[in-house]
Tab-separated table of C-alpha atoms and ligand atoms in Angstrom:
chain	number	residue	atom	x	y	z
K	1	MET	CA	16.471	-0.362	-24.236
K	2	LYS	CA	16.173	2.435	-21.690
K	3	TYR	CA	14.703	1.793	-18.235
K	4	PHE	CA	13.143	4.033	-15.578
K	5	ALA	CA	12.652	3.417	-11.879
K	6	GLY	CA	10.382	4.465	-9.044
K	7	ILE	CA	11.312	3.854	-5.432
K	8	ASP	CA	8.715	4.147	-2.683
K	9	VAL	CA	10.559	4.535	0.608
K	10	GLY	CA	7.690	3.622	2.949
K	11	SER	CA	7.521	3.647	6.726
K	12	THR	CA	7.489	-0.145	6.768
K	13	ALA	CA	8.590	-1.401	3.363
K	14	ILE	CA	10.682	-0.142	0.457
K	15	LYS	CA	9.142	-0.852	-2.921
K	16	VAL	CA	11.010	-0.543	-6.225
K	17	ALA	CA	9.496	-0.711	-9.710
K	18	VAL	CA	11.304	-0.587	-13.057
K	19	VAL	CA	9.572	0.124	-16.367
K	20	ASN	CA	11.016	-0.006	-19.862
K	21	GLU	CA	10.842	2.770	-22.467
K	22	ASP	CA	7.402	1.556	-23.559
K	23	GLY	CA	6.144	2.012	-20.005
K	24	ILE	CA	5.812	-1.749	-19.507
K	25	ILE	CA	6.722	-3.008	-16.071
K	26	ALA	CA	10.010	-4.957	-16.068
K	27	GLY	CA	9.977	-5.951	-12.386
K	28	VAL	CA	9.214	-5.020	-8.792
K	29	HIS	CA	10.921	-5.648	-5.469
K	30	VAL	CA	9.800	-5.255	-1.848
K	31	ALA	CA	12.151	-5.114	1.161
K	32	PRO	CA	11.754	-4.037	4.800
K	33	SER	CA	12.540	-0.346	5.480
K	34	GLY	CA	14.326	-1.064	8.746
K	35	SER	CA	16.061	1.891	10.368
K	36	LEU	CA	18.644	2.622	7.643
K	37	PHE	CA	16.391	4.140	4.980
K	38	HIS	CA	19.159	5.234	2.595
K	39	LYS	CA	21.200	2.027	2.751
K	40	ASN	CA	18.164	-0.248	2.568
K	41	SER	CA	16.730	1.731	-0.367
K	42	THR	CA	20.033	1.486	-2.257
K	43	ASP	CA	20.212	-2.254	-1.521
K	44	ALA	CA	16.590	-2.742	-2.654
K	45	LEU	CA	17.257	-0.904	-5.931
K	46	HIS	CA	20.385	-2.962	-6.612
K	47	ALA	CA	18.602	-6.205	-5.689
K	48	LEU	CA	15.983	-5.509	-8.375
K	49	LEU	CA	18.609	-4.453	-10.930
K	50	SER	CA	20.494	-7.678	-10.382
K	51	LYS	CA	17.250	-9.721	-10.635
K	52	LEU	CA	16.605	-8.017	-14.008
K	53	SER	CA	20.275	-8.327	-15.123
K	54	LEU	CA	20.455	-4.526	-15.455
K	55	GLN	CA	23.196	-2.064	-14.505
K	56	ARG	CA	22.627	1.215	-12.650
K	57	GLU	CA	23.459	3.075	-15.932
K	58	ASP	CA	20.487	1.374	-17.626
K	59	ILE	CA	18.168	3.425	-15.387
K	60	HIS	CA	17.902	6.782	-17.151
K	61	TYR	CA	15.703	8.511	-14.595
K	62	LEU	CA	14.719	7.581	-11.060
K	63	ILE	CA	12.003	9.164	-8.942
K	64	ALA	CA	11.695	8.639	-5.198
K	65	THR	CA	8.432	8.833	-3.306
K	66	GLY	CA	7.057	7.804	0.095
K	67	TYR	CA	7.580	8.743	3.686
K	68	GLY	CA	11.400	8.514	3.575
K	69	ARG	CA	11.932	9.805	0.021
K	70	LYS	CA	14.113	12.754	1.100
K	71	LEU	CA	16.601	10.329	2.629
K	72	PHE	CA	17.235	8.615	-0.688
K	73	LYS	CA	19.723	11.008	-2.266
K	74	GLU	CA	20.403	8.952	-5.412
K	75	ALA	CA	17.061	9.904	-6.968
K	76	ASP	CA	16.827	12.416	-9.849
K	77	ASP	CA	13.593	13.811	-8.455
K	78	SER	CA	11.024	13.144	-5.735
K	79	ILE	CA	7.230	13.417	-5.537
K	80	SER	CA	4.614	12.929	-2.846
K	81	GLU	CA	3.210	9.436	-2.375
K	82	ILE	CA	-0.284	10.791	-3.050
K	83	THR	CA	0.684	11.945	-6.555
K	84	ALA	CA	2.639	8.737	-7.259
K	85	ASN	CA	-0.209	6.574	-5.979
K	86	ALA	CA	-2.692	8.435	-8.188
K	87	ILE	CA	-0.510	7.971	-11.300
K	88	GLY	CA	0.035	4.266	-10.573
K	89	ALA	CA	-3.615	3.519	-9.769
K	90	HIS	CA	-4.815	5.447	-12.825
K	91	GLU	CA	-2.482	3.402	-15.052
K	92	VAL	CA	-3.212	-0.014	-13.478
K	93	GLY	CA	-6.924	0.858	-13.188
K	94	LYS	CA	-7.257	1.228	-16.986
K	95	ALA	CA	-7.401	-2.568	-17.310
K	96	PHE	CA	-10.403	-2.539	-14.942
K	97	GLY	CA	-12.266	0.175	-16.870
K	98	GLY	CA	-10.785	3.106	-14.927
K	99	VAL	CA	-10.802	4.018	-11.230
K	100	ARG	CA	-11.629	7.352	-9.562
K	101	THR	CA	-11.322	6.589	-5.842
K	102	ILE	CA	-8.228	5.073	-4.217
K	103	ILE	CA	-7.994	3.588	-0.754
K	104	ASN	CA	-4.397	3.147	0.374
K	105	ILE	CA	-3.524	1.485	3.661
K	106	GLY	CA	0.169	1.637	4.481
K	107	GLY	CA	2.274	0.639	7.453
K	108	GLN	CA	1.633	3.814	9.433
K	109	ASP	CA	-1.119	5.724	7.690
K	110	SER	CA	-4.194	5.343	5.552
K	111	LYS	CA	-5.473	7.568	2.758
K	112	ALA	CA	-8.450	8.029	0.506
K	113	ILE	CA	-7.688	9.789	-2.783
K	114	GLU	CA	-10.088	10.979	-5.442
K	115	ILE	CA	-8.692	11.311	-8.964
K	116	ASP	CA	-10.181	12.823	-12.106
K	117	ALA	CA	-10.426	11.105	-15.497
K	118	THR	CA	-6.804	12.051	-16.315
K	119	GLY	CA	-5.411	10.623	-13.060
K	120	SER	CA	-4.817	13.991	-11.342
K	121	VAL	CA	-5.608	14.216	-7.631
K	122	SER	CA	-8.803	16.192	-7.018
K	123	ASN	CA	-9.233	15.495	-3.295
K	124	PHE	CA	-7.735	13.386	-0.527
K	125	ALA	CA	-8.054	12.588	3.171
K	126	MET	CA	-5.390	11.064	5.354
K	127	ASN	CA	-5.101	9.441	8.763
K	128	ASP	CA	-1.509	9.586	9.970
K	129	LYS	CA	-2.221	10.416	13.595
K	130	CYS	CA	-3.306	7.032	14.835
K	131	ALA	CA	-2.049	3.515	14.073
K	132	ALA	CA	-5.566	2.037	14.288
K	133	GLY	CA	-6.743	1.457	10.739
K	134	THR	CA	-3.206	0.941	9.421
K	135	GLY	CA	-0.890	-1.976	8.683
K	136	ARG	CA	0.760	-1.429	12.058
K	137	PHE	CA	-2.507	-2.403	13.760
K	138	LEU	CA	-2.533	-5.676	11.786
K	139	ASP	CA	1.155	-6.332	12.526
K	140	VAL	CA	0.586	-5.930	16.277
K	141	ALA	CA	-2.610	-8.013	16.216
K	142	ALA	CA	-0.952	-10.826	14.235
K	143	ARG	CA	1.915	-10.892	16.732
K	144	ASN	CA	-0.495	-11.090	19.687
K	145	LEU	CA	-2.366	-13.923	18.000
K	146	ASP	CA	0.847	-15.738	17.093
K	147	LEU	CA	-0.056	-15.639	13.397
K	148	ASP	CA	1.814	-14.689	10.232
K	149	LEU	CA	0.341	-11.778	8.254
K	150	GLU	CA	-0.244	-14.205	5.375
K	151	GLU	CA	-2.545	-16.289	7.623
K	152	LEU	CA	-4.964	-13.461	8.510
K	153	GLY	CA	-7.075	-13.945	5.356
K	154	ASP	CA	-7.744	-17.660	5.999
K	155	TYR	CA	-8.562	-17.029	9.659
K	156	HIS	CA	-11.043	-14.352	8.596
K	157	PHE	CA	-12.882	-16.703	6.224
K	158	ASN	CA	-12.892	-19.525	8.801
K	159	SER	CA	-14.679	-17.321	11.321
K	160	LYS	CA	-18.005	-19.021	12.145
K	161	GLY	CA	-19.945	-16.610	14.314
K	162	ALA	CA	-20.406	-12.867	14.014
K	163	PRO	CA	-17.099	-10.978	14.046
K	164	LEU	CA	-16.194	-9.798	17.523
K	165	THR	CA	-16.314	-6.076	18.175
K	166	ILE	CA	-12.912	-4.596	18.915
K	167	ASN	CA	-13.691	-1.493	20.957
K	168	SER	CA	-10.199	-0.086	21.453
K	169	THR	CA	-9.335	2.620	18.989
K	170	CYS	CA	-5.729	2.739	20.175
K	171	THR	CA	-3.305	0.013	19.097
K	172	VAL	CA	-1.795	-0.270	22.564
K	173	PHE	CA	-5.225	-0.804	24.166
K	174	ALA	CA	-6.294	-3.088	21.317
K	175	GLU	CA	-3.338	-5.307	22.204
K	176	SER	CA	-4.669	-5.753	25.755
K	177	GLU	CA	-8.190	-6.248	24.380
K	178	ILE	CA	-7.017	-9.040	22.048
K	179	ILE	CA	-5.156	-10.765	24.877
K	180	GLY	CA	-8.321	-10.426	27.027
K	181	LEU	CA	-10.496	-11.976	24.291
K	182	LEU	CA	-8.074	-14.911	23.958
K	183	ALA	CA	-8.059	-15.365	27.744
K	184	ASN	CA	-11.871	-15.495	27.661
K	185	GLY	CA	-11.733	-18.380	25.206
K	186	HIS	CA	-12.681	-16.592	21.985
K	187	GLY	CA	-11.373	-18.151	18.780
K	188	LYS	CA	-8.591	-16.465	16.829
K	189	GLU	CA	-10.836	-16.557	13.748
K	190	GLU	CA	-13.536	-14.347	15.298
K	191	ILE	CA	-10.896	-11.992	16.713
K	192	VAL	CA	-9.209	-11.641	13.301
K	193	ALA	CA	-12.568	-10.928	11.632
K	194	GLY	CA	-13.300	-8.348	14.357
K	195	ILE	CA	-9.971	-6.621	13.700
K	196	HIS	CA	-10.630	-6.535	9.956
K	197	TYR	CA	-14.110	-5.034	10.464
K	198	SER	CA	-12.725	-2.453	12.882
K	199	ILE	CA	-10.163	-1.320	10.246
K	200	ALA	CA	-12.807	-1.523	7.502
K	201	LYS	CA	-15.210	0.788	9.390
K	202	ARG	CA	-12.472	3.413	9.892
K	203	THR	CA	-11.409	3.109	6.253
K	204	VAL	CA	-14.935	3.589	4.965
K	205	ARG	CA	-15.425	6.679	7.186
K	206	LEU	CA	-12.201	8.149	5.764
K	207	THR	CA	-13.220	7.313	2.176
K	208	LYS	CA	-16.647	8.925	2.591
K	209	ARG	CA	-14.858	12.182	3.441
K	210	VAL	CA	-13.494	12.402	-0.118
K	211	GLY	CA	-16.595	10.944	-1.742
K	212	ILE	CA	-16.901	7.618	-3.496
K	213	GLU	CA	-16.996	7.800	-7.247
K	214	ASN	CA	-16.999	5.054	-9.827
K	215	ARG	CA	-14.681	2.075	-9.182
K	216	VAL	CA	-12.726	2.014	-5.927
K	217	TYR	CA	-9.122	0.843	-6.083
K	218	PHE	CA	-7.530	-0.632	-2.951
K	219	ASP	CA	-3.746	-0.752	-2.570
K	220	GLY	CA	-0.881	-0.786	-0.065
K	221	GLY	CA	0.526	-3.881	1.690
K	222	PRO	CA	-2.657	-4.653	3.687
K	223	ALA	CA	-4.548	-5.070	0.383
K	224	LEU	CA	-2.724	-8.427	0.148
K	225	ASN	CA	-4.972	-9.568	3.000
K	226	LYS	CA	-8.115	-11.023	1.367
K	227	GLY	CA	-9.999	-10.988	4.687
K	228	LEU	CA	-9.507	-7.239	5.003
K	229	VAL	CA	-10.548	-6.779	1.366
K	230	ALA	CA	-13.785	-8.693	2.079
K	231	ALA	CA	-14.504	-6.654	5.240
K	232	ILE	CA	-14.012	-3.327	3.417
K	233	GLN	CA	-16.203	-4.500	0.523
K	234	ASP	CA	-18.872	-5.452	3.039
K	235	GLU	CA	-18.757	-2.082	4.810
K	236	LEU	CA	-18.552	-0.150	1.542
K	237	GLN	CA	-21.316	-2.221	-0.052
K	238	ARG	CA	-19.392	-2.427	-3.308
K	239	GLU	CA	-16.624	-4.404	-4.999
K	240	LEU	CA	-13.066	-3.157	-4.776
K	241	VAL	CA	-10.521	-3.241	-7.573
K	242	VAL	CA	-7.455	-4.922	-6.070
K	243	PRO	CA	-4.475	-5.186	-8.434
K	244	GLU	CA	-2.209	-8.226	-8.587
K	245	HIS	CA	0.629	-6.346	-6.827
K	246	PRO	CA	-1.147	-3.860	-4.542
K	247	GLN	CA	1.936	-2.982	-2.503
K	248	THR	CA	3.889	-1.625	-5.481
K	249	THR	CA	1.318	0.674	-7.170
K	250	THR	CA	2.945	3.835	-5.768
K	251	ALA	CA	6.471	2.798	-6.851
K	252	PHE	CA	5.040	1.945	-10.280
K	253	GLY	CA	3.442	5.422	-10.442
K	254	ALA	CA	6.840	7.005	-9.688
K	255	ALA	CA	8.481	4.867	-12.410
K	256	ILE	CA	5.798	5.879	-14.951
K	257	LEU	CA	6.411	9.543	-14.105
K	258	ALA	CA	10.207	9.055	-14.347
K	259	ARG	CA	9.723	7.741	-17.875
K	260	SER	CA	7.409	10.550	-18.977
K	261	GLU	CA	9.592	13.292	-17.426
K	262	PHE	CA	12.668	11.857	-19.165
K	263	LEU	CA	10.917	11.540	-22.550
K	264	ALA	CA	9.456	15.054	-22.274
K	265	GLU	CA	12.912	16.488	-21.544
K	266	ALA	CA	14.511	14.482	-24.381
K	267	ALA	CA	11.862	15.772	-26.799
D	1	ADP	P1	4.394	1.688	3.783
D	1	ADP	O1	4.349	2.246	2.376
D	1	ADP	O2	3.849	2.636	4.808
D	1	ADP	O3	5.739	1.147	4.149
D	1	ADP	P2	3.062	-0.721	2.789
D	1	ADP	O4	2.044	-0.298	1.771
D	1	ADP	O5	4.331	-1.280	2.267
D	1	ADP	O6	3.350	0.484	3.810
D	1	ADP	O7	2.337	-1.754	3.752
D	1	ADP	C1	2.989	-2.318	4.862
D	1	ADP	C2	1.991	-3.199	5.577
D	1	ADP	O8	1.520	-4.214	4.687
D	1	ADP	C3	2.564	-3.965	6.754
D	1	ADP	O9	2.490	-3.187	7.927
D	1	ADP	C4	1.680	-5.210	6.803
D	1	ADP	O10	0.606	-5.017	7.716
D	1	ADP	C5	1.075	-5.330	5.397
D	1	ADP	N1	1.533	-6.528	4.666
D	1	ADP	C6	2.728	-6.699	4.057
D	1	ADP	N2	2.804	-7.915	3.466
D	1	ADP	C7	1.612	-8.528	3.718
D	1	ADP	C8	1.060	-9.809	3.375
D	1	ADP	N3	1.740	-10.702	2.650
D	1	ADP	N4	-0.190	-10.085	3.811
D	1	ADP	C9	-0.889	-9.192	4.519
D	1	ADP	N5	-0.428	-7.971	4.876
D	1	ADP	C10	0.798	-7.640	4.473
């Protein structure tokens, strides 16, 4: 059996996906990016290979994507994360009846992508200038609140009153605002809900710039946070399609493309 891999070298996390020659996913792996992008990417790839009992030679084609893709020299090819995300979401979205709009929130940026019926990108909008509205904002907030990222969802749903309004649009100022709210006796639950709604409002504004068509797919690490999912659904006034492994859609898209490029060349 031949295998193909996609590696998404993100600002915050490295994601690896391996598919077999039928295009079926064999496994995924997520590891922190750290500061040594090349070494950590190589380690992440080998960690997944060893988990799958595969050798490097079993991978016939490997495509890198993501923020740090140029630093991963082992790849056979590289593509933008927007293209890889579109391919992955189009493929995963088939099980949900097809998706045409993608919201991706990553560690340092957020994107809205519109795809056509074949999965090609027809429009996109990106926020990479400001950490507000990204995973970084959640990481900083969780640290200030002394919470693990995995706890944010439960805190959101345990919020009793109306979510607090977080006015600061800058992460550094938001940090002081959160500390101020705690000092004034506000509950962590209401603060967490306020943070989620603040990100949700920004995300919806970004998504409206590309237009909202058909089913909306939400991916990237922050899509693991059910509280954020609920806040975006509320602001968007529609259900989101959230896959089982939202953080690895882009790596999966790169792996799917690696397989099709290899098969096309072989043919
Ligand atoms: P990038 O591709 O830019 O590296 P990712 O899509 O990997 O970004 O997302 C990274 C972000 O995902 C982190 O900054 C963090 O906020 C969020 N995240 C990661 N794991 C979890 C989790 N288990 N629960 C909630 N959020 C998470």
